[in-house]
Amino acid sequence: DVKVTQSSRYLVKRTGEKVFLECVQDMDHENMFWYRQDPGLGLRLIYFSYDVKMKEKGDIPEGYSVSREKKERFSLILESASTNQTSMYLCASTPGSSYNSPLHFGNGTRLTVT
Amino acid sequence: AQSVTQLGSHVSVSEGALVLLRCNYSSSVPPYLFWYVQYPNQGLQLLLKYTSAATLVKGINGFEAEFKKSETSFHLTKPSAHMSDAAEYFCAVSDRTGGSYIPTFGRGTSLIVHP
């Protein structure tokens, strides 16, 4: 069974801090995604990656960057955290170019920026 | 471009009653459609998916959804609600737009089940 692991369930950071959210998947999936989930807004795509060292902007990339140095790991970086980045962050993965393959999600990281 | 509309941010039913969660999509090409469920403090997990093999799709926990092309709908139903069904439900669509697989999610519907 695919496992997507997000390193932290809860994080509290201060405004201006650099924040790293880590995600690891164990099924050799090519595609990895970072979503942000806010009440009433559903899931919004921040960045995705379809291969090592490759990245593409999603719908709301401003204030974020990503890193994918190894196939199994996809990191989300908040360069200078702000209070409007307080949210639930979800990582997901899926294999190759399979349009009917569902996303496999981690349990999420709830980030609070004070 | 594809989009998903989930009608109703909250749906409230009594235990044992029919559950109906609505999803309408727009896509310029034949879509792949998914329903996901999110229990409190967890990530999303797949309930069911439509991939053109059959218009009525059965999923886990007694849920099913029917693809209606003429109505561009993929509504989720369950004949009898259980307390454990209380969760957030998301409809998602993906297609080959631009040659990449990027799913689009609806805003979610919170299912409330009363005893």
Coordinates of C-alpha atoms in Angstrom, one line a residue:
Chain A
D1 CA 0.0 0.0 0.0
V2 CA 1.3 3.4 -0.9
K3 CA 2.5 5.5 2.0
V4 CA 2.9 9.3 1.9
T5 CA 4.5 10.6 5.0
Q6 CA 4.6 14.2 6.1
S7 CA 7.2 14.9 8.7
S8 CA 5.2 17.1 11.0
R9 CA 1.5 17.0 11.9
Y10 CA 1.5 20.4 13.6
L11 CA 4.0 23.3 13.3
V12 CA 4.0 26.7 14.9
K13 CA 6.3 29.3 13.4
R14 CA 6.9 33.0 13.8
T15 CA 6.4 35.6 11.1
G16 CA 9.5 35.9 8.9
E17 CA 10.9 32.5 9.7
K18 CA 12.0 30.1 6.9
V19 CA 9.8 27.0 7.1
F20 CA 10.4 23.6 5.5
L21 CA 7.6 21.0 5.1
E22 CA 8.9 17.6 4.2
C23 CA 7.1 14.8 2.3
V24 CA 8.3 11.3 1.5
Q25 CA 6.5 8.6 -0.6
D26 CA 7.6 5.0 -0.7
M27 CA 6.1 3.8 -4.0
D28 CA 8.5 5.2 -6.6
H29 CA 5.8 7.7 -7.9
E30 CA 6.9 10.2 -10.5
N31 CA 4.4 12.9 -9.7
M32 CA 4.3 14.7 -6.4
F33 CA 2.1 17.6 -5.4
W34 CA 1.7 20.2 -2.6
Y35 CA -1.8 21.5 -1.8
R36 CA -3.1 24.0 0.6
Q37 CA -6.5 23.4 2.3
D38 CA -8.5 26.2 3.7
P39 CA -12.2 26.1 4.9
G40 CA -14.6 27.0 2.1
L41 CA -11.8 27.1 -0.5
G42 CA -11.1 23.3 -0.9
L43 CA -7.7 22.2 -2.1
R44 CA -5.5 24.7 -4.0
L45 CA -2.4 23.5 -5.8
I46 CA 0.8 25.3 -4.8
Y47 CA 3.4 23.4 -6.8
F48 CA 3.9 20.0 -8.4
S49 CA 6.8 18.0 -9.7
Y50 CA 6.8 15.2 -12.4
D51 CA 10.4 14.3 -12.0
V52 CA 13.5 14.8 -9.9
K53 CA 14.7 18.4 -10.1
M54 CA 11.6 19.3 -12.1
K55 CA 8.9 21.6 -10.7
E56 CA 5.9 23.5 -12.0
K57 CA 3.9 26.3 -10.5
G58 CA 0.3 25.5 -9.5
D59 CA -2.5 28.0 -8.8
I60 CA -1.0 29.8 -5.8
P61 CA 2.8 29.6 -5.9
E62 CA 3.5 33.1 -4.5
G63 CA 5.5 33.0 -1.2
Y64 CA 6.4 29.3 -1.7
S65 CA 9.2 27.3 -3.3
V66 CA 9.9 23.6 -3.6
S67 CA 12.7 21.2 -3.9
R68 CA 12.9 17.7 -5.3
E69 CA 16.4 16.4 -5.1
K70 CA 15.4 12.7 -4.8
K71 CA 12.4 10.9 -6.4
E72 CA 10.8 10.0 -3.1
R73 CA 11.1 13.4 -1.4
F74 CA 9.3 16.7 -2.2
S75 CA 9.9 19.7 0.1
L76 CA 7.8 22.8 0.4
I77 CA 9.6 25.9 1.5
L78 CA 8.1 29.1 2.9
E79 CA 10.9 31.6 2.4
S80 CA 9.5 34.1 4.9
A81 CA 6.5 32.9 6.7
S82 CA 3.5 35.2 7.0
T83 CA 0.3 34.9 9.0
N84 CA -1.8 34.4 5.8
Q85 CA 0.1 31.2 5.3
T86 CA -1.5 29.6 8.3
S87 CA -3.2 26.6 6.8
M88 CA -3.3 22.9 6.4
Y89 CA -0.8 21.6 3.9
L90 CA -1.3 18.3 2.1
C91 CA 1.3 16.4 0.1
A92 CA 0.2 13.8 -2.5
S93 CA 1.8 11.5 -5.1
T94 CA 0.7 9.5 -8.1
P95 CA 2.5 7.4 -10.7
G96 CA 3.7 8.5 -14.1
S97 CA 1.3 9.7 -16.8
S98 CA -1.7 7.7 -15.6
Y99 CA -4.7 10.1 -15.9
N100 CA -7.0 7.7 -14.0
S101 CA -4.7 7.1 -11.1
P102 CA -5.9 8.6 -7.9
L103 CA -3.8 10.8 -5.7
H104 CA -2.3 9.3 -2.5
F105 CA -2.3 11.8 0.3
G106 CA -0.3 12.3 3.4
N107 CA -2.1 13.1 6.7
G108 CA -1.3 16.8 6.4
T109 CA 0.7 19.4 8.3
R110 CA -1.2 22.1 10.1
L111 CA 0.9 25.2 10.1
T112 CA 0.3 28.1 12.3
V113 CA 2.3 31.3 11.8
T114 CA 2.1 33.8 14.6
Chain B
A1 CA -9.6 24.0 -18.7
Q2 CA -11.5 21.9 -16.2
S3 CA -13.5 22.9 -13.2
V4 CA -15.6 21.3 -10.5
T5 CA -18.7 22.6 -8.6
Q6 CA -19.9 21.0 -5.5
L7 CA -23.4 22.3 -4.6
G8 CA -23.8 22.9 -0.9
S9 CA -20.8 23.4 1.5
H10 CA -22.8 21.5 4.2
V11 CA -25.3 18.6 3.9
S12 CA -27.1 17.4 7.0
V13 CA -28.9 14.1 7.2
S14 CA -30.3 11.8 9.8
E15 CA -28.8 8.4 10.5
G16 CA -30.4 5.9 8.1
A17 CA -31.4 8.5 5.6
L18 CA -30.3 8.8 2.0
V19 CA -27.0 10.7 1.4
L20 CA -26.8 12.8 -1.8
L21 CA -23.7 14.9 -2.5
R22 CA -23.7 16.8 -5.7
C23 CA -20.8 17.4 -8.2
N24 CA -20.9 19.0 -11.6
Y25 CA -17.8 19.3 -13.7
S26 CA -16.7 21.0 -16.9
S27 CA -14.1 19.5 -19.2
S28 CA -13.4 19.9 -22.9
V29 CA -12.4 16.2 -23.2
P30 CA -13.7 13.0 -21.6
P31 CA -12.8 13.3 -18.0
Y32 CA -11.7 11.1 -15.2
L33 CA -13.7 11.7 -12.1
F34 CA -13.0 11.0 -8.4
W35 CA -14.6 11.3 -5.0
Y36 CA -12.4 11.6 -2.0
V37 CA -13.3 11.6 1.7
Q38 CA -11.4 13.3 4.5
Y39 CA -12.0 12.3 8.1
P40 CA -11.0 14.8 10.8
N41 CA -7.3 15.5 11.1
Q42 CA -6.5 13.2 8.3
G43 CA -5.5 13.4 4.6
L44 CA -7.8 12.6 1.8
Q45 CA -8.5 9.0 0.7
L46 CA -10.1 7.7 -2.4
L47 CA -13.8 6.7 -2.2
L48 CA -14.3 5.8 -5.9
K49 CA -13.3 6.8 -9.4
Y50 CA -14.9 6.9 -12.9
T51 CA -12.8 5.9 -15.8
S52 CA -15.4 5.3 -18.5
A53 CA -15.8 1.5 -18.0
A54 CA -19.2 1.9 -16.4
T55 CA -21.4 4.9 -15.6
L56 CA -22.4 3.6 -12.2
V57 CA -19.3 3.3 -10.0
K58 CA -19.3 1.5 -6.6
G59 CA -16.8 2.6 -3.9
I60 CA -15.9 1.8 -0.4
N61 CA -18.2 2.1 2.6
G62 CA -21.4 1.6 0.6
F63 CA -21.0 4.8 -1.5
E64 CA -21.6 4.9 -5.2
A65 CA -21.7 7.6 -7.9
E66 CA -23.3 7.8 -11.4
F67 CA -21.7 9.6 -14.3
K68 CA -24.2 11.4 -16.4
K69 CA -22.6 13.0 -19.4
S70 CA -25.7 14.9 -20.5
E71 CA -25.9 16.6 -17.1
T72 CA -22.1 16.8 -16.6
S73 CA -22.7 15.4 -13.2
F74 CA -21.1 12.8 -10.9
H75 CA -23.2 12.8 -7.8
L76 CA -22.3 10.7 -4.8
T77 CA -25.0 8.7 -3.0
K78 CA -25.4 6.2 -0.1
P79 CA -28.8 4.6 0.6
S80 CA -28.4 4.8 4.4
A81 CA -26.2 7.2 6.3
H82 CA -24.1 6.0 9.3
M83 CA -22.7 8.2 12.0
S84 CA -19.2 7.2 10.8
D85 CA -19.9 8.8 7.4
A86 CA -19.6 12.3 8.9
A87 CA -16.6 13.8 7.1
E88 CA -15.6 16.2 4.3
Y89 CA -16.1 15.0 0.8
F90 CA -14.3 16.2 -2.3
C91 CA -15.1 15.7 -6.0
A92 CA -12.2 16.0 -8.4
V93 CA -11.7 15.9 -12.2
S94 CA -8.7 15.3 -14.4
D95 CA -8.2 15.2 -18.1
R96 CA -5.4 15.4 -20.6
T97 CA -5.5 19.1 -21.0
G98 CA -2.0 20.3 -21.9
G99 CA -0.7 16.7 -21.8
S100 CA -0.3 16.7 -18.0
Y101 CA -2.3 15.1 -15.3
I102 CA -3.4 17.8 -12.9
P103 CA -6.5 17.1 -11.0
T104 CA -8.9 19.9 -10.0
F105 CA -10.8 19.7 -6.8
G106 CA -14.2 21.1 -5.8
R107 CA -14.5 23.1 -2.6
G108 CA -15.8 20.2 -0.6
T109 CA -19.0 19.3 1.1
S110 CA -19.1 18.6 4.8
L111 CA -21.5 15.8 5.6
I112 CA -23.2 16.0 9.1
V113 CA -25.1 13.0 10.3
H114 CA -27.6 13.4 13.1
P115 CA -28.6 10.5 15.4

